[in-house]
Structures are given as structure tokens and as C-alpha cells.
Coordinates of C-alpha atoms and ligand atoms in Angstrom, one line a residue:
M1 CA -16.5 -12.8 14.2
Q2 CA -18.5 -9.7 13.0
I3 CA -17.7 -7.3 10.1
C4 CA -19.4 -4.0 10.0
Q5 CA -18.9 -1.4 7.0
I6 CA -18.0 1.3 8.0
H7 CA -17.8 3.3 4.8
P8 CA -20.3 4.1 2.1
L9 CA -18.7 1.8 -0.5
F10 CA -16.0 -0.4 1.4
V11 CA -14.1 -1.0 4.4
G12 CA -15.4 -3.7 7.2
E13 CA -14.9 -3.4 11.1
V14 CA -13.9 -6.5 12.1
S15 CA -14.7 -7.2 16.2
G16 CA -14.9 -11.1 18.0
I17 CA -11.7 -12.2 16.7
D18 CA -8.0 -12.6 18.3
I19 CA -6.0 -12.7 15.6
T20 CA -2.8 -13.0 17.7
R21 CA -3.8 -16.7 18.1
P22 CA -3.9 -19.3 15.2
L23 CA -6.9 -19.3 13.4
S24 CA -9.5 -22.1 12.3
P25 CA -10.1 -22.8 8.8
P26 CA -13.7 -21.3 8.8
E27 CA -11.9 -17.7 10.6
V28 CA -9.6 -17.7 7.2
A29 CA -12.3 -18.5 5.1
A30 CA -14.5 -15.5 6.8
I31 CA -11.5 -13.1 6.4
E32 CA -11.0 -13.9 2.9
A33 CA -14.6 -13.3 2.1
G34 CA -14.5 -10.1 4.2
M35 CA -11.6 -8.8 1.9
N36 CA -13.1 -9.8 -1.2
D37 CA -16.5 -7.7 0.0
H38 CA -15.0 -4.7 1.8
A39 CA -11.4 -4.4 0.4
V40 CA -10.2 -2.9 3.7
L41 CA -10.7 -4.6 7.2
V42 CA -10.0 -2.6 10.5
F43 CA -9.0 -4.5 13.5
H44 CA -8.3 -3.2 17.2
D45 CA -6.8 -4.2 20.4
Q46 CA -4.6 -7.1 18.7
K47 CA -1.1 -7.0 20.5
L48 CA 0.8 -8.9 17.7
T49 CA 4.6 -10.0 17.8
D50 CA 5.9 -9.6 14.1
E51 CA 5.8 -13.7 14.7
Q52 CA 2.5 -13.3 15.3
Q53 CA 1.6 -10.8 12.5
M54 CA 3.6 -13.4 9.9
A55 CA 1.9 -16.5 10.9
F56 CA -1.3 -14.9 10.6
T57 CA -0.6 -13.2 7.0
V58 CA 0.7 -16.8 5.7
N59 CA -3.2 -18.3 6.3
F60 CA -3.9 -16.2 3.1
G61 CA -0.7 -17.1 0.8
P62 CA 3.0 -16.7 0.7
L63 CA 5.1 -13.4 1.9
E64 CA 6.1 -11.3 -0.8
D65 CA 9.9 -11.2 -0.9
A66 CA 10.8 -7.8 0.2
R67 CA 13.9 -7.0 -1.8
G68 CA 14.5 -4.5 -4.4
G69 CA 11.7 -2.7 -2.3
N70 CA 13.9 0.0 -0.5
I71 CA 17.1 1.8 -0.3
T72 CA 17.9 0.4 3.1
K73 CA 20.9 -1.9 2.9
P74 CA 20.5 -5.4 5.0
E75 CA 22.7 -4.0 7.7
E76 CA 20.7 -1.2 8.6
R77 CA 17.5 -3.3 9.0
R78 CA 15.7 -2.5 12.3
L79 CA 13.1 -5.6 11.6
G80 CA 13.6 -9.3 10.8
V81 CA 13.2 -10.9 7.1
G82 CA 9.6 -11.1 6.5
M83 CA 8.7 -7.8 8.2
N84 CA 8.5 -4.4 6.1
D85 CA 9.4 -1.4 8.4
V86 CA 7.3 1.5 7.5
S87 CA 8.0 3.3 10.8
N88 CA 9.9 6.7 11.0
L89 CA 13.1 4.8 13.2
G90 CA 16.5 3.8 12.5
K91 CA 18.1 0.6 13.5
D92 CA 18.7 2.2 17.2
H93 CA 15.1 2.4 17.3
R94 CA 15.1 6.3 17.2
P95 CA 13.3 8.8 14.6
L96 CA 15.6 9.3 11.7
E97 CA 17.6 12.4 11.3
R98 CA 15.5 14.7 9.4
D99 CA 18.6 14.6 6.1
S100 CA 18.6 10.9 6.2
R101 CA 18.2 9.7 2.7
L102 CA 16.4 6.8 3.7
R103 CA 13.7 9.2 5.7
L104 CA 13.2 11.3 2.5
F105 CA 13.0 8.3 0.7
N106 CA 10.2 6.9 2.8
L107 CA 8.1 10.3 2.5
G108 CA 7.1 8.5 -0.9
N109 CA 4.7 6.8 1.2
M110 CA 2.6 9.9 1.6
L111 CA 1.9 9.9 -2.5
W112 CA -1.1 7.8 -3.2
H113 CA 0.0 4.5 -4.0
S114 CA -0.4 0.7 -4.4
D115 CA 2.1 -1.2 -2.5
S116 CA 4.6 -2.6 -4.7
S117 CA 3.0 -1.8 -8.3
F118 CA 7.1 -1.0 -8.9
R119 CA 7.2 -4.9 -9.1
A120 CA 6.6 -7.1 -12.3
I121 CA 4.3 -9.3 -10.0
P122 CA 2.9 -6.6 -7.5
A123 CA 1.6 -7.0 -4.0
R124 CA -1.8 -8.8 -3.1
W125 CA -2.6 -7.6 0.2
S126 CA -0.7 -5.5 3.0
L127 CA -1.2 -6.1 6.8
L128 CA -0.3 -3.2 8.9
S129 CA 0.2 -3.3 12.7
A130 CA 0.3 -0.1 15.0
R131 CA 2.9 -0.4 17.5
V132 CA 3.6 2.8 18.5
V133 CA 1.2 5.8 17.3
N134 CA 2.3 9.2 16.5
P135 CA 0.7 11.8 18.6
V136 CA 0.1 14.4 15.8
G137 CA -1.7 13.1 12.2
G138 CA 0.0 10.2 10.3
N139 CA -3.7 8.9 9.4
T140 CA -3.7 6.4 6.6
E141 CA -6.0 6.9 3.8
Y142 CA -7.6 4.5 1.4
A143 CA -9.3 5.1 -2.0
D144 CA -11.5 2.5 -3.3
M145 CA -10.6 2.2 -7.0
R146 CA -13.2 0.1 -8.0
A147 CA -15.8 2.6 -7.1
A148 CA -13.7 5.3 -8.8
Y149 CA -13.6 3.4 -12.1
D150 CA -17.3 2.6 -12.3
A151 CA -17.6 6.1 -12.0
L152 CA -16.1 7.0 -15.1
D153 CA -17.9 8.4 -18.1
D154 CA -17.8 5.5 -20.8
A155 CA -15.4 7.6 -23.3
T156 CA -12.9 7.3 -20.5
K157 CA -13.1 3.9 -19.8
K158 CA -12.6 3.4 -23.2
L159 CA -10.0 5.2 -23.8
I160 CA -7.9 3.6 -20.7
E161 CA -8.9 0.2 -21.2
D162 CA -5.9 -1.5 -22.8
L163 CA -3.5 1.5 -21.6
V164 CA -0.4 0.2 -20.2
C165 CA 1.9 2.0 -17.7
E166 CA 5.4 1.7 -16.4
H167 CA 6.0 2.0 -12.9
S168 CA 9.2 2.8 -11.1
L169 CA 10.5 3.9 -7.5
M170 CA 12.3 6.4 -9.3
Y171 CA 9.2 8.0 -10.9
S172 CA 7.7 8.1 -7.4
R173 CA 10.5 9.6 -5.6
G174 CA 11.3 11.7 -8.5
S175 CA 8.3 13.8 -8.4
L176 CA 9.7 14.6 -4.4
G177 CA 12.8 15.6 -6.4
M178 CA 14.8 12.8 -5.4
L179 CA 16.7 12.2 -9.0
D180 CA 20.2 10.6 -7.7
Y181 CA 20.8 6.7 -7.3
S182 CA 23.7 4.5 -7.7
E183 CA 23.7 2.3 -10.8
E184 CA 23.1 -0.5 -8.2
E185 CA 19.7 1.1 -7.3
R186 CA 18.7 2.0 -11.1
A187 CA 19.1 -1.6 -12.1
M188 CA 17.1 -2.6 -9.0
F189 CA 14.2 0.1 -9.5
K190 CA 14.0 -0.7 -13.6
P191 CA 10.2 0.2 -14.4
V192 CA 8.0 -2.7 -14.9
R193 CA 5.0 -2.8 -16.9
Q194 CA 1.2 -2.8 -15.4
R195 CA -2.2 -2.5 -16.8
L196 CA -4.2 0.8 -16.2
V197 CA -7.7 -1.1 -16.1
R198 CA -7.4 -4.5 -14.0
T199 CA -9.7 -7.4 -13.4
H200 CA -9.9 -8.8 -9.6
P201 CA -9.0 -12.3 -9.7
A202 CA -11.6 -13.4 -6.9
T203 CA -14.4 -11.0 -7.6
G204 CA -14.3 -10.5 -11.8
R205 CA -14.7 -6.5 -11.1
K206 CA -12.5 -4.1 -13.0
S207 CA -10.9 -1.0 -11.1
L208 CA -8.7 1.4 -11.9
Y209 CA -4.4 0.5 -11.0
L210 CA -2.9 3.6 -10.1
S211 CA -0.2 4.5 -8.1
S212 CA 2.4 7.3 -7.6
H213 CA 5.2 4.9 -9.1
A214 CA 3.4 5.2 -12.5
G215 CA 5.2 7.5 -14.5
S216 CA 4.8 7.0 -18.3
I217 CA 2.0 5.1 -20.5
V218 CA 3.7 2.8 -23.3
G219 CA 3.1 4.6 -26.4
M220 CA 2.3 7.8 -25.1
P221 CA 4.0 11.1 -25.2
M222 CA 5.5 11.5 -21.1
A223 CA 3.7 14.8 -21.0
D224 CA 0.2 13.2 -22.3
A225 CA 0.8 10.0 -20.1
R226 CA 1.4 12.5 -17.0
I227 CA -1.8 14.5 -17.4
L228 CA -4.1 11.6 -17.5
L229 CA -2.6 9.6 -14.9
R230 CA -2.9 12.9 -12.7
D231 CA -6.5 13.5 -13.9
L232 CA -7.5 10.1 -12.8
T233 CA -5.7 9.8 -9.7
E234 CA -7.4 13.2 -8.7
H235 CA -10.7 11.6 -10.0
A236 CA -10.4 8.4 -8.0
T237 CA -9.2 10.1 -4.6
Q238 CA -12.1 12.6 -4.3
P239 CA -13.9 12.2 -1.3
Q240 CA -16.7 10.1 -1.5
F241 CA -14.2 7.3 -2.7
V242 CA -12.0 7.7 0.3
Y243 CA -12.0 6.3 3.5
V244 CA -9.4 7.9 6.5
H245 CA -8.0 6.0 9.4
R246 CA -7.1 7.4 12.6
W247 CA -4.8 5.2 14.5
R248 CA -4.8 3.6 17.7
T249 CA -2.3 1.7 19.3
W250 CA -2.6 -2.0 18.4
D251 CA -5.0 -1.2 15.6
F252 CA -4.4 -3.6 12.4
V253 CA -5.3 -2.8 9.0
M254 CA -5.3 -5.1 6.0
W255 CA -6.1 -3.8 2.3
D256 CA -6.5 -5.3 -0.8
N257 CA -3.9 -3.5 -3.3
Q258 CA -5.4 -5.1 -6.2
R259 CA -8.4 -2.8 -5.7
T260 CA -7.4 0.4 -3.5
M261 CA -4.8 3.2 -3.2
H262 CA -3.9 4.5 0.0
R263 CA -1.5 7.3 1.5
V264 CA -0.2 8.4 4.6
R265 CA -0.6 11.7 6.2
R266 CA 2.1 14.2 7.5
Y267 CA 3.1 13.7 11.1
D268 CA 5.4 15.3 13.4
D269 CA 9.0 13.5 12.6
N270 CA 10.5 14.2 16.5
H271 CA 7.8 11.4 17.6
P272 CA 8.4 7.7 16.8
R273 CA 5.7 6.3 14.7
D274 CA 6.2 2.5 14.7
M275 CA 4.5 0.8 11.9
R276 CA 5.1 -2.5 10.7
R277 CA 4.2 -4.1 7.6
T278 CA 3.7 -7.8 6.4
T279 CA 2.9 -8.2 2.5
L280 CA 1.1 -11.0 0.6
A281 CA 2.8 -11.9 -2.5
G282 CA 0.7 -11.1 -5.9
H283 CA -0.4 -14.1 -7.8
A284 CA 0.8 -13.1 -11.3
P285 CA 2.2 -10.0 -13.4
T286 CA -0.9 -7.7 -14.9
V287 CA 0.7 -7.7 -18.3
A288 CA 3.4 -9.1 -20.2
Q289 CA 6.7 -7.8 -19.5
V290 CA 9.3 -6.6 -22.1
Ligands
FE2_301 FE1 2.2 1.5 1.4

């Protein structure tokens, strides 16, 4: 197995391995090390089934419990337990209607975010398999939040060092104008606290922990908080910190949510885009909850 860095700051392209079959312990260790070095790993031509994708993922830890992360009801799910559906498809495998609430909710993936930052214990890694690629658009962009942190001036680093943000799906979707939620959804999307600067458990390096789910900062007026978060997000997503992934069918990309943000770009919703994600559970909260 070889890993070739394809961006000046991060992102490794992996070759010489078939991840559809069981991995040996040295292969698992090499991928772990590659993730610590590069934060994003890109594989090509991996014809995974859902079962194989889940089997590959659990080499690195337990899957995240997906409950509470979407408005999809259990009976509306297209994929089995353990798989996150980030396609534009309904249970009938056809593109969702334009005014479908689920489709509109999923458009939130086009805002810069870190997966599951709205959970008290946020996701560690996400792993995405491209089963059907949309013919127009749909690139995924990744931002290196460690490099973005390193590039901040000292005054800003000092200002944000101990700040704690509140994250909720209602903040990211609220910014798109989705303001109506049922009582049950409000309880499910209750804000959680996350440090704004987090330290990577494996490398000990600091990074910005931003996400469109962040909507307030503890002890700061809302408007000040949102301006600061917007400024930091603008800083962190400058082109020099961003890798653009142009999908090919059967690409497989895994990324570390602890030190990257990502977003999907617009695509043609008349055509299917079948992307299937597995998610590795995080180890611990970034800060105590209240
Ligand atoms: Fe995501």
C-alpha cells in the first residue's frame, strides 16, 4: 500500500490495497497512521457493498449511533442500520421531490461542517463511498482546520483558546430558513457544547473546531458570536486550506472530523447521487456538557 500526498497541506491518495476484503493488522495500522498524517485519504475503484463498507470501518473502532442526526423516520430509511444515507434519493431509490422536507434538510450538507458536531460526543472519522456520481457538480471540499489554526495571529489564538460554542442542527438548517420543528425534533436537536479550539487525541496538535452547526458562544452576545464564527470560517476555508474532491464512481474517501471541515457543492437534483457513509464514533466530549 502506498500513500501519496496530493495537496500541499493534507490529503493522501492511497493505492495498492483492496479494501473490499478483510484487512491484515499491518494494513489497519498503516491506514491509521495515514489518517494521522494526512487527515483525508482518497481511494479509487473500491466496489464496496454496504456490508463490506461497515466491515472495513469497524477495523478502526465502533460505528456511531446515527439516531438523532436527521429528520428521516425509521420507516422512511432507504439503507440498513449502520449506513448513513447522504444521497438525494428516497426509499424508492428515485430523486426526492424538489419540495421534500428531507431534501431541503439535506441541503445543509452544502454548508461547511464537521460531521456530528451537534452530538455531545462528535464523530471521529467519516467514510464515504460513491455508488452513483451525479453528472453535474457535487464535488466535496475539505478544509484543513489544523493549518487554519496555525495560520491565525497570536491575538486571535489567545481570544479563542477557551471559548465554547453551542452546536445544533437547528442552527445550520435555521441559516437556510428552516425554522419549523416538531417538539420531538426540538428535543432531539437540543444544542450541545464544543470547544472552539480542540487538541487532536493522536497527534496532540491544535485545530479550529468550526461547523455550520455552531450558532452561539457561551458568555458572548449572539451577534458577536456569529460574526466571530463567520470570520473564522472565512479564514479557515481560504483556497490554500482547501482540497476539492471530484468524484468518480467507486471512489472511497475517509476523513478525520476532528481536524477538517467539509461541504458538498451544488449538483443537478434531477439525477441520482448515491453516496453512502459510515461514521466512526468519537472517543469523548470536547468539553463538559451542562
Ligand atoms: Fe458531512
